[in-house]
Coordinates of N, CA and C in Angstrom, one line a residue:
X18 N -14.1 -1.9 17.8 CA -12.6 -1.1 17.7 C -13.0 0.2 18.0
X19 N -11.2 0.2 18.3 CA -10.6 1.3 18.5 C -10.6 2.5 17.6
X20 N -10.7 3.5 18.3 CA -10.3 4.5 17.2 C -9.1 4.9 16.5
X21 N -10.4 5.1 15.2 CA -9.4 5.0 14.2 C -9.1 6.7 13.3
X22 N -7.9 7.2 13.0 CA -7.4 8.8 13.0 C -7.0 8.2 11.6
X23 N -7.7 9.5 10.8 CA -6.5 9.8 9.9 C -7.7 9.8 8.7
X24 N -8.2 9.1 7.3 CA -8.3 9.7 5.8 C -9.6 8.6 6.0
X25 N -8.3 7.6 6.2 CA -8.4 5.8 5.6 C -8.4 4.9 6.2
X26 N -8.4 3.8 6.0 CA -8.1 2.5 7.4 C -7.0 2.0 6.3
X27 N -6.5 1.5 6.3 CA -5.3 1.0 6.1 C -5.0 -1.0 5.7
X28 N -5.1 -1.3 5.3 CA -4.7 -3.0 5.6 C -3.7 -3.5 4.8
X29 N -3.2 -4.3 5.4 CA -2.3 -5.1 3.9 C -3.3 -6.2 3.6
X30 N -2.1 -7.0 2.4 CA -2.8 -8.8 2.1 C -1.6 -8.8 2.3
X31 N -2.3 -10.6 2.5 CA -1.6 -11.3 3.0 C -0.5 -11.7 2.4
X32 N -0.1 -11.1 1.4 CA 1.1 -11.3 0.2 C 2.5 -10.5 1.1
X33 N 1.4 -8.8 0.9 CA 2.1 -8.0 1.0 C 3.5 -7.8 2.7
X34 N 1.9 -8.4 3.9 CA 2.8 -9.0 5.3 C 4.4 -9.4 4.8
X35 N 3.0 -10.8 4.2 CA 4.7 -12.0 4.4 C 5.8 -11.4 3.3
X36 N 5.5 -10.7 2.1 CA 7.5 -10.3 1.8 C 7.7 -8.3 2.9
X37 N 6.6 -8.1 3.7 CA 7.2 -7.5 4.5 C 8.7 -7.7 5.1
X38 N 7.3 -9.1 6.0 CA 8.8 -9.9 7.0 C 9.9 -10.4 5.9
X39 N 10.1 -10.8 4.8 CA 10.7 -11.5 4.5 C 11.7 -9.6 3.9
X40 N 11.1 -9.3 3.7 CA 12.2 -7.6 3.5 C 13.4 -7.9 4.5
X41 N 12.4 -7.2 5.4 CA 13.5 -7.4 6.9 C 13.9 -8.8 7.5
X42 N 13.8 -9.2 7.0 CA 14.2 -10.9 7.5 C 14.2 -11.0 9.1
X43 N 13.4 -11.2 9.1 CA 12.1 -11.9 10.4 C 12.7 -11.2 11.5
X44 N 13.3 -10.2 11.7 CA 13.3 -9.0 12.1 C 12.6 -8.8 12.3
X45 N 11.8 -8.6 13.8 CA 10.7 -7.1 14.5 C 10.7 -6.1 14.3
X46 N 11.3 -5.4 15.0 CA 11.7 -4.1 15.1 C 11.7 -3.3 13.6
X47 N 13.1 -4.1 12.1 CA 11.9 -3.4 11.5 C 11.6 -3.5 10.6
X48 N 10.4 -4.9 10.7 CA 9.1 -4.3 10.4 C 8.5 -3.5 10.6
X49 N 8.2 -3.5 11.5 CA 8.4 -2.7 12.6 C 8.2 -0.6 11.9
X50 N 9.2 -0.9 11.8 CA 9.4 0.9 11.2 C 8.7 0.8 10.3
X51 N 9.4 -0.9 9.6 CA 8.4 -0.6 7.9 C 6.7 -0.3 7.7
X52 N 6.7 -0.7 8.3 CA 5.0 -0.6 9.3 C 4.9 0.6 9.1
X53 N 5.3 1.6 10.3 CA 4.6 2.2 10.6 C 5.1 3.8 9.3
X54 N 5.8 3.1 8.4 CA 5.7 4.1 7.3 C 4.4 3.9 6.3
X55 N 4.3 2.3 6.5 CA 3.0 2.3 6.0 C 1.3 2.6 6.3
X56 N 1.8 3.4 7.8 CA 0.7 3.3 8.4 C 0.5 5.3 8.3
X57 N 1.7 5.2 7.6 CA 1.1 7.2 7.7 C 0.3 7.2 6.1
X58 N -0.2 6.5 5.4 CA -1.2 6.7 4.1 C -2.0 6.7 5.4
X59 N -2.1 6.5 6.4 CA -4.1 6.6 6.3 C -4.4 8.3 6.9
X60 N -3.2 8.9 6.7 CA -3.2 10.2 5.8 C -3.3 11.6 4.8
X61 N -3.1 10.0 4.5 CA -2.8 10.3 2.8 C -4.2 10.9 2.0
X62 N -3.8 12.1 1.3 CA -2.3 12.7 0.7 C -1.9 13.9 1.0
X63 N -2.4 14.6 3.0 CA -1.8 16.0 3.0 C -0.3 15.0 3.8
X64 N -0.6 14.9 4.0 CA 0.4 14.5 4.9 C 1.9 14.7 4.1
X65 N 2.7 15.9 5.1 CA 3.3 16.2 5.0 C 4.6 15.5 4.3
X66 N 5.2 14.4 5.3 CA 6.7 13.3 4.9 C 6.6 11.9 3.8
X67 N 4.6 12.6 3.0 CA 5.0 11.2 2.3 C 5.3 11.2 0.7
X68 N 6.4 10.7 0.8 CA 7.1 10.5 -1.4 C 6.1 9.4 -2.2
X69 N 5.1 10.4 -2.5 CA 4.5 8.7 -2.9 C 4.4 10.0 -4.6
X70 N 3.8 8.7 -5.9 CA 3.0 8.5 -6.9 C 1.9 7.6 -7.3
X71 N 1.5 7.9 -8.3 CA 1.2 7.1 -9.0 C 1.6 6.2 -10.0
X72 N 1.2 4.9 -10.1 CA 1.9 4.1 -11.2 C 1.2 4.8 -13.2
X73 N 2.3 5.8 -13.1 CA 1.5 6.5 -14.5 C 0.4 5.1 -15.3
X74 N 0.6 4.0 -15.4 CA -0.5 2.8 -16.7 C -0.8 2.5 -15.6
X75 N -1.1 3.2 -14.1 CA -2.3 1.7 -13.6 C -3.3 3.3 -12.6
X76 N -2.7 4.8 -12.5 CA -3.7 5.5 -12.6 C -5.3 5.8 -12.6
X77 N -5.8 5.3 -13.4 CA -7.6 5.0 -13.8 C -7.5 4.1 -12.8
X78 N -6.5 3.0 -11.7 CA -7.2 1.7 -11.4 C -6.7 3.0 -9.9
X79 N -5.8 3.7 -9.3 CA -6.0 4.5 -8.1 C -4.9 3.5 -7.6
X80 N -4.2 2.8 -8.2 CA -2.3 2.7 -7.2 C -1.3 3.0 -7.3
X81 N -0.7 2.7 -6.6 CA -0.3 4.5 -6.2 C 1.2 3.2 -5.4
X82 N 2.6 3.9 -6.1 CA 3.9 3.8 -4.7 C 3.8 4.9 -3.5
X83 N 4.4 4.3 -2.5 CA 4.6 4.7 -1.7 C 6.6 4.5 -1.7
X84 N 7.0 6.2 -1.7 CA 8.6 5.5 -1.4 C 9.1 5.8 -0.4
X85 N 10.1 5.4 0.7 CA 10.6 4.8 2.1 C 12.2 5.4 1.6
X86 N 12.0 6.0 2.5 CA 13.7 7.0 1.5 C 14.6 6.4 3.4
X87 N 14.1 6.2 4.4 CA 14.9 5.4 4.9 C 15.7 4.1 5.3
X88 N 16.7 4.3 5.2 CA 16.9 2.8 5.0 C 16.5 1.3 6.1
X89 N 16.2 0.1 5.7 CA 16.4 -0.6 6.8 C 16.5 -1.8 6.2
X90 N 16.0 -2.4 7.2 CA 17.1 -4.1 7.0 C 17.7 -3.8 5.7
X91 N 19.1 -3.4 5.3 CA 19.8 -3.3 5.0 C 19.8 -2.6 3.7
X92 N 17.6 -2.3 3.2 CA 17.6 -2.1 1.6 C 17.6 -0.5 2.4
X93 N 18.0 -0.2 1.1 CA 16.8 1.4 0.9 C 16.8 1.5 -0.6
X94 N 15.4 2.0 -1.1 CA 14.9 2.3 -2.2 C 13.5 1.4 -2.3
X95 N 12.8 2.0 -0.9 CA 11.7 0.6 -0.8 C 10.1 1.7 -1.4
X96 N 9.9 0.5 -1.4 CA 8.5 1.1 -1.9 C 7.0 0.0 -2.1
X97 N 5.9 1.1 -1.5 CA 4.9 0.0 -0.7 C 3.8 0.3 -1.7
X98 N 3.5 -1.1 -2.6 CA 2.3 -0.7 -3.5 C 1.3 -0.6 -3.4
X99 N 0.2 0.4 -3.0 CA -0.7 0.3 -2.7 C -2.3 0.9 -3.7
X100 N -3.6 0.4 -3.3 CA -5.4 0.9 -3.7 C -5.8 1.2 -3.2
X101 N -5.7 2.7 -3.8 CA -6.7 2.6 -2.7 C -8.2 3.5 -3.9
X102 N -8.9 2.6 -2.8 CA -10.4 2.3 -2.9 C -11.1 3.7 -2.1
X103 N -12.5 4.3 -3.7 CA -13.0 4.6 -2.9 C -15.1 4.4 -2.4
X104 N -14.3 2.5 -1.9 CA -16.2 2.3 -1.1 C -15.8 1.9 0.0
X105 N -16.6 2.5 1.4 CA -16.6 1.8 2.6 C -17.5 1.0 2.7
X106 N -16.6 0.1 3.0 CA -17.7 -1.9 3.0 C -18.2 -2.1 4.1
X107 N -18.9 -2.5 4.8 CA -21.0 -2.4 5.4 C -18.8 -3.3 6.6
X108 N -19.8 -3.3 7.8 CA -18.2 -3.5 9.2 C -16.7 -2.5 9.4
X109 N -16.5 -1.6 8.2 CA -15.1 -0.8 8.4 C -16.1 0.2 9.0
X110 N -14.6 0.8 10.1 CA -15.5 2.5 10.5 C -15.6 3.7 9.1
X111 N -15.8 4.6 8.8 CA -16.4 5.2 7.7 C -16.3 5.5 7.5
X112 N -14.4 5.6 7.2 CA -13.5 5.4 5.9 C -13.1 4.7 5.1
X113 N -13.2 5.0 3.5 CA -12.8 3.8 3.3 C -10.9 3.9 3.6
X114 N -11.2 1.9 2.6 CA -9.6 1.0 2.9 C -8.3 2.0 1.8
X115 N -7.4 1.9 2.6 CA -6.0 1.9 1.1 C -5.7 0.7 1.6
X116 N -5.0 -0.4 0.5 CA -5.3 -1.5 1.2 C -3.7 -2.1 0.6
X117 N -2.3 -2.3 1.3 CA -0.8 -1.9 0.6 C -0.9 -3.3 0.0
X118 N -0.4 -3.9 -1.4 CA -0.9 -5.1 -1.7 C 0.9 -5.2 -2.0
X119 N 1.9 -4.6 -1.7 CA 3.5 -5.5 -1.9 C 4.2 -4.4 -1.7
X120 N 5.0 -4.6 -1.0 CA 6.0 -4.7 -0.2 C 7.7 -4.4 -1.1
X121 N 9.3 -4.3 -1.6 CA 10.3 -4.5 -2.4 C 11.2 -3.5 -2.6
X122 N 12.6 -3.9 -2.7 CA 13.5 -2.8 -2.3 C 13.0 -2.4 -4.3
X123 N 13.5 -1.4 -4.1 CA 12.5 -0.9 -6.5 C 14.3 -0.8 -6.7
X124 N 14.9 -0.9 -7.8 CA 16.2 -1.9 -8.0 C 16.5 -1.1 -9.4
X125 N 15.1 -0.6 -10.7 CA 15.7 0.3 -11.6 C 14.5 0.9 -11.1
X126 N 14.1 2.5 -12.5 CA 13.8 3.5 -12.1 C 12.2 3.3 -13.3
X127 N 12.1 2.5 -13.2 CA 10.4 1.7 -13.9 C 10.0 0.8 -13.9
X128 N 9.2 -0.1 -13.8 CA 8.4 -0.5 -13.5 C 7.9 -1.6 -14.3
X129 N 8.4 -3.0 -14.6 CA 8.6 -4.3 -15.4 C 7.6 -4.2 -16.1
X130 N 6.9 -4.5 -17.2 CA 5.7 -5.5 -17.5 C 4.9 -6.6 -17.2
X131 N 6.0 -7.5 -15.5 CA 4.8 -8.3 -14.8 C 4.9 -7.3 -13.8
X132 N 5.9 -6.4 -13.7 CA 4.8 -6.0 -12.3 C 3.3 -5.1 -12.4
X133 N 3.7 -4.5 -12.8 CA 2.6 -3.8 -13.9 C 1.3 -4.5 -14.0
X134 N 1.6 -5.6 -14.5 CA 0.9 -7.1 -14.4 C 0.2 -7.1 -13.7
X135 N 1.5 -8.3 -12.5 CA 1.1 -7.9 -10.9 C 0.3 -7.4 -10.2
X136 N 0.5 -6.3 -10.5 CA 0.0 -5.0 -9.4 C -1.6 -5.1 -9.7
X137 N -1.5 -5.3 -11.4 CA -3.3 -4.6 -11.9 C -4.6 -5.7 -11.2
X138 N -3.4 -7.0 -11.3 CA -4.3 -8.1 -10.8 C -5.0 -8.4 -9.3
X139 N -3.7 -7.9 -8.8 CA -3.5 -7.9 -7.2 C -4.4 -6.6 -6.8
X140 N -5.0 -5.7 -7.1 CA -6.0 -5.2 -7.7 C -7.0 -6.1 -7.6
X141 N -7.3 -6.0 -9.0 CA -8.1 -7.0 -9.4 C -9.3 -7.5 -9.1
X142 N -8.3 -8.2 -7.7 CA -9.0 -9.6 -7.0 C -9.2 -8.5 -5.6
X143 N -9.3 -8.3 -5.4 CA -9.3 -7.1 -3.9 C -10.9 -6.4 -4.4
X144 N -10.8 -5.9 -5.4 CA -12.4 -5.2 -6.0 C -13.2 -6.2 -6.7
X145 N -12.8 -7.4 -7.1 CA -13.9 -8.2 -7.2 C -14.3 -9.2 -6.4
X146 N -13.0 -9.6 -4.9 CA -13.2 -10.0 -2.9 C -15.0 -9.3 -3.0
X147 N -14.2 -7.3 -3.4 CA -14.7 -7.3 -2.0 C -15.8 -5.8 -2.4
X148 N -15.8 -5.5 -3.7 CA -15.5 -4.7 -3.1 C -17.4 -4.7 -4.5
X149 N -17.1 -5.4 -5.5 CA -17.7 -6.4 -6.3 C -20.3 -6.3 -6.0
X150 N -20.0 -6.4 -5.2 CA -21.2 -6.7 -4.7 C -22.5 -5.4 -4.6
X151 N -21.3 -4.7 -3.9 CA -21.4 -3.5 -3.0 C -22.4 -2.5 -4.3
X152 N -24.3 -1.7 -3.5 CA -23.9 -1.8 -3.9 C -23.7 -0.2 -5.1
X153 N -24.1 0.5 -6.4 CA -23.6 0.4 -7.0 C -21.7 0.5 -7.2
X154 N -21.4 -0.1 -8.1 CA -19.9 -0.7 -8.0 C -19.7 -1.2 -9.0

């Protein structure tokens, strides 16, 4: 495996990749600009260029939002929803993962109840699939 740098191993979910590709209208240049923003999470929370916060109702579950200030594919106010795991998975580099769960253009100040429920479910699926059988989990 190539040398990774930072504090976290960044792992996008398949649905986050599909949504990012759709948000970028299938344009590879825009997709990779968005990807570079997501990869900054490897240095989270110390990276000075990160504008992020926990989602208040999901803070205890370590689900946050990364705010993208750059206009990409004609979209502003882009959000990357992420989940910070606490454990290192077997076979991973010796760093915990940050999972990107969802990518979208945020059009209102708060999150809807449906969005909160969806983010919680995405996080819970990851925990069940990858972390439930780990020692101490």
